[in-house]
Short mmCIF file of C-alpha atoms in Angstrom, two decimals:
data_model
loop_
_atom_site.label_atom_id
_atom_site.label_comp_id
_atom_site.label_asym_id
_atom_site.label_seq_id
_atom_site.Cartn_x
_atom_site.Cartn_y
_atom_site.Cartn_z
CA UNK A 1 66.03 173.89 31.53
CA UNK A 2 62.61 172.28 31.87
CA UNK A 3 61.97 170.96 35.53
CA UNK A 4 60.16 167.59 36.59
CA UNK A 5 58.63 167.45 39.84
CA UNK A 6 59.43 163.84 41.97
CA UNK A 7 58.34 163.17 45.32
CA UNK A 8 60.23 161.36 47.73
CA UNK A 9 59.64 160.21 51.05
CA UNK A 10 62.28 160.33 53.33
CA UNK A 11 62.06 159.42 57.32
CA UNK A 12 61.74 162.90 59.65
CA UNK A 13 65.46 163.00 60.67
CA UNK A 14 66.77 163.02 57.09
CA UNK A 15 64.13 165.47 55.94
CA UNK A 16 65.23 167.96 58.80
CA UNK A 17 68.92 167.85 58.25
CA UNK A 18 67.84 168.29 54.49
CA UNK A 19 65.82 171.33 55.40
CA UNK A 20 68.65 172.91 57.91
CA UNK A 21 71.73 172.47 55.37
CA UNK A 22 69.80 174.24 52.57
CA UNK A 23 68.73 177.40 55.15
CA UNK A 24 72.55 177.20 55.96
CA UNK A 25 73.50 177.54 52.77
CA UNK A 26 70.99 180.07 51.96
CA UNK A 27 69.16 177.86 49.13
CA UNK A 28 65.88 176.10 49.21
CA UNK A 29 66.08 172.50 49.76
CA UNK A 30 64.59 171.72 46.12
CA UNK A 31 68.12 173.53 45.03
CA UNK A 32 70.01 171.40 48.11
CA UNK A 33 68.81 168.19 46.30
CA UNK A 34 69.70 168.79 42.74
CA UNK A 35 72.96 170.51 43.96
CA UNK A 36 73.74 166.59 45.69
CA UNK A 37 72.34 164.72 42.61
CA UNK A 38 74.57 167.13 40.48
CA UNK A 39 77.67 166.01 42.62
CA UNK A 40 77.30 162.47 43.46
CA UNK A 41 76.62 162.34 39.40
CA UNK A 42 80.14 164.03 38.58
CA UNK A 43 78.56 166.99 36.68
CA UNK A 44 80.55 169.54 39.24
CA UNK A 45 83.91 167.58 39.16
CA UNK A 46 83.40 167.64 35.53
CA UNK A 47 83.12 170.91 35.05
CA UNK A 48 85.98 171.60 37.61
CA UNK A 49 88.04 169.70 35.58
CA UNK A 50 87.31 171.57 32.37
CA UNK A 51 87.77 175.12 33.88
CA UNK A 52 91.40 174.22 35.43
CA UNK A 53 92.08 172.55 31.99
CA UNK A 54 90.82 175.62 30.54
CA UNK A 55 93.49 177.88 32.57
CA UNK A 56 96.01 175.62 32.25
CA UNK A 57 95.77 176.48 28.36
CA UNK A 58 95.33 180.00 28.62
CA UNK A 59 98.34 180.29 31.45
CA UNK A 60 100.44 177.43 29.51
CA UNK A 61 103.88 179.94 28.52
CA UNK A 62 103.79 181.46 32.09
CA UNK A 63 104.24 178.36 33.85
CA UNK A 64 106.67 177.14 30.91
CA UNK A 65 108.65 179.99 32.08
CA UNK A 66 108.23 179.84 35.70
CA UNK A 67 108.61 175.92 35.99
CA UNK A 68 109.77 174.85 33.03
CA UNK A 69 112.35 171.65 31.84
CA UNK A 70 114.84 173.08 34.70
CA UNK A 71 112.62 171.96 37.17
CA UNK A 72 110.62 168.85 35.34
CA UNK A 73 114.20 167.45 35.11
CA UNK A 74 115.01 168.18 39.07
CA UNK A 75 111.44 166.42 39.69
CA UNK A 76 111.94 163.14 37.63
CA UNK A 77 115.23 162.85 39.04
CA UNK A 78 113.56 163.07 42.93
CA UNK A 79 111.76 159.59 41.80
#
């Protein structure tokens, strides 16, 4: 992926907690930022969301068989 520099100007305080949760983390604080644009943007819950769906498929018969219309019925009839 290409990268685009930007420049931003931030007040002392904000740059220092910037700079201490990356080196707690173990990351630069380039990667910090674009990690926090990444999640406030919804490109990690996204692809959260697309890996469970993803086991979900895969493990689909063994929770059919482990939780299956036995239970869904004992569930609907809790409501």
């Amino acid at each position: 992926m290409a990268k685009t520099q930007l420049n931003v100007r931030v007040d002392e305080g904000t740059a220092r907690a910037a700079r201490e949760r990356a080196l707690e983390r173990g990351m630069s604080v380039n990667r910090y930022i674009e990690e926090l644009v990444r999640q406030d943007t919804g490109e990690v819950g996204h692809t959260f969301v697309e890996a469970a769906a993803d086991f979900m498929k895969q493990y689909e018969n063994v929770f059919a068989e482990e939780f299956g219309a036995d239970r869904e019925g004992t569930r609907e009839g809790r409501r």
